[in-house]
Amino acid sequence: MGNFNNPEADLDRFRFRLGFAAAFVLICFGILIGRFVWLQVIQHDFYQTRSNQNDIKMLPIAPSRGLIFDRNGIPLVQNITLYRLQVIPSKIPDMAALLQTLTPIVDLTPDDIASFRDDMHHSSRYKAVTLKSDLSDVEVARFAVNEFRFPGVTVESYQQRAYPYGAELAHVVGYVSKINDSDLQKLAKAGEEENYAADHNIGKQGIEGYYEKALHGTTGYQEVEVDNHGRVVRLLKEVPPVA
């Protein structure tokens, strides 16, 4: 006996296979459309921040330097809050143009620019470098209005030591000054370099120098998400400094 062709059975098998293939294709398209909706609609904000090349950074927070009192509780030093302009060189495509544009806004002087360029050449391109310290309230306000024009440039507060008794107690109290290469070597040797990540000054001579470790305190930090302009998008974690 031979095999006989059954056109109706063949047609049914063809229809079944065609229906199965069509259903498979529809399911695949359904999965793709569902994934598209998930990524483009439901998770839009999440991936929008990623598309802006956001990054996670650790920002050190300087502790408030300890005060020094005499035996009657009278403070011999003070901490004054000031403001400075910080620049991250890696985020500036044309530094000369930036400095020219900022000059009338924050009243930059040739000395400010020369000092900044010197500090910039001795620092990482990815670390903030101080362009001008001790900004006036007017300068801070003018920059705040124009800040959107300067990605990679920020104003931050800092504390400066003041000595109400001046030279009368200078030999006893001592002073604080900018951290130099010799100070950095000593800090690295003592394993304290990381604790000065947010500081520019260190105690020199007198009580300021002798009790530096106690007066300085412990540096805190913020774990933040920043966009490709260096602006903080959100705070993820904060460990406050210890004065």
mmCIF file with all atom_site columns, C-alpha atoms in Angstrom, residues 6 24 32 61 71 97 100 106 120 125 131 139 154 166 170-172 187 215 218:
data_model
loop_
_atom_site.group_PDB
_atom_site.id
_atom_site.type_symbol
_atom_site.label_atom_id
_atom_site.label_alt_id
_atom_site.label_comp_id
_atom_site.label_asym_id
_atom_site.label_entity_id
_atom_site.label_seq_id
_atom_site.pdbx_PDB_ins_code
_atom_site.Cartn_x
_atom_site.Cartn_y
_atom_site.Cartn_z
_atom_site.occupancy
_atom_site.B_iso_or_equiv
_atom_site.pdbx_formal_charge
_atom_site.auth_seq_id
_atom_site.auth_comp_id
_atom_site.auth_asym_id
_atom_site.auth_atom_id
_atom_site.pdbx_PDB_model_num
ATOM 1  C CA . ASN A 1 6   ? -4.857 14.357 1.833  1.00 0.00 ? 6   ASN A CA 1
ATOM 2  C CA . PHE A 1 24  ? 4.556  33.696 18.201 1.00 0.00 ? 24  PHE A CA 1
ATOM 3  C CA . LEU A 1 32  ? 8.879  44.482 22.654 1.00 0.00 ? 32  LEU A CA 1
ATOM 4  C CA . ILE A 1 61  ? 32.583 68.089 54.206 1.00 0.00 ? 61  ILE A CA 1
ATOM 5  C CA . ARG A 1 71  ? 40.422 79.828 81.694 1.00 0.00 ? 71  ARG A CA 1
ATOM 6  C CA . ALA A 1 97  ? 36.838 82.531 27.764 1.00 0.00 ? 97  ALA A CA 1
ATOM 7  C CA . GLN A 1 100 ? 37.078 86.669 30.737 1.00 0.00 ? 100 GLN A CA 1
ATOM 8  C CA . VAL A 1 106 ? 32.936 88.474 40.500 1.00 0.00 ? 106 VAL A CA 1
ATOM 9  C CA . MET A 1 120 ? 45.376 74.565 38.617 1.00 0.00 ? 120 MET A CA 1
ATOM 10 C CA . ARG A 1 125 ? 41.910 68.486 36.381 1.00 0.00 ? 125 ARG A CA 1
ATOM 11 C CA . LEU A 1 131 ? 39.347 80.859 41.631 1.00 0.00 ? 131 LEU A CA 1
ATOM 12 C CA . GLU A 1 139 ? 29.555 89.049 43.988 1.00 0.00 ? 139 GLU A CA 1
ATOM 13 C CA . THR A 1 154 ? 30.200 76.719 41.939 1.00 0.00 ? 154 THR A CA 1
ATOM 14 C CA . GLY A 1 166 ? 45.691 89.985 67.094 1.00 0.00 ? 166 GLY A CA 1
ATOM 15 C CA . ALA A 1 170 ? 49.836 85.440 68.418 1.00 0.00 ? 170 ALA A CA 1
ATOM 16 C CA . HIS A 1 171 ? 52.891 83.811 70.004 1.00 0.00 ? 171 HIS A CA 1
ATOM 17 C CA . VAL A 1 172 ? 50.649 81.700 72.274 1.00 0.00 ? 172 VAL A CA 1
ATOM 18 C CA . LEU A 1 187 ? 49.748 64.082 56.989 1.00 0.00 ? 187 LEU A CA 1
ATOM 19 C CA . LEU A 1 215 ? 41.079 71.239 66.862 1.00 0.00 ? 215 LEU A CA 1
ATOM 20 C CA . THR A 1 218 ? 36.821 64.601 61.569 1.00 0.00 ? 218 THR A CA 1
#
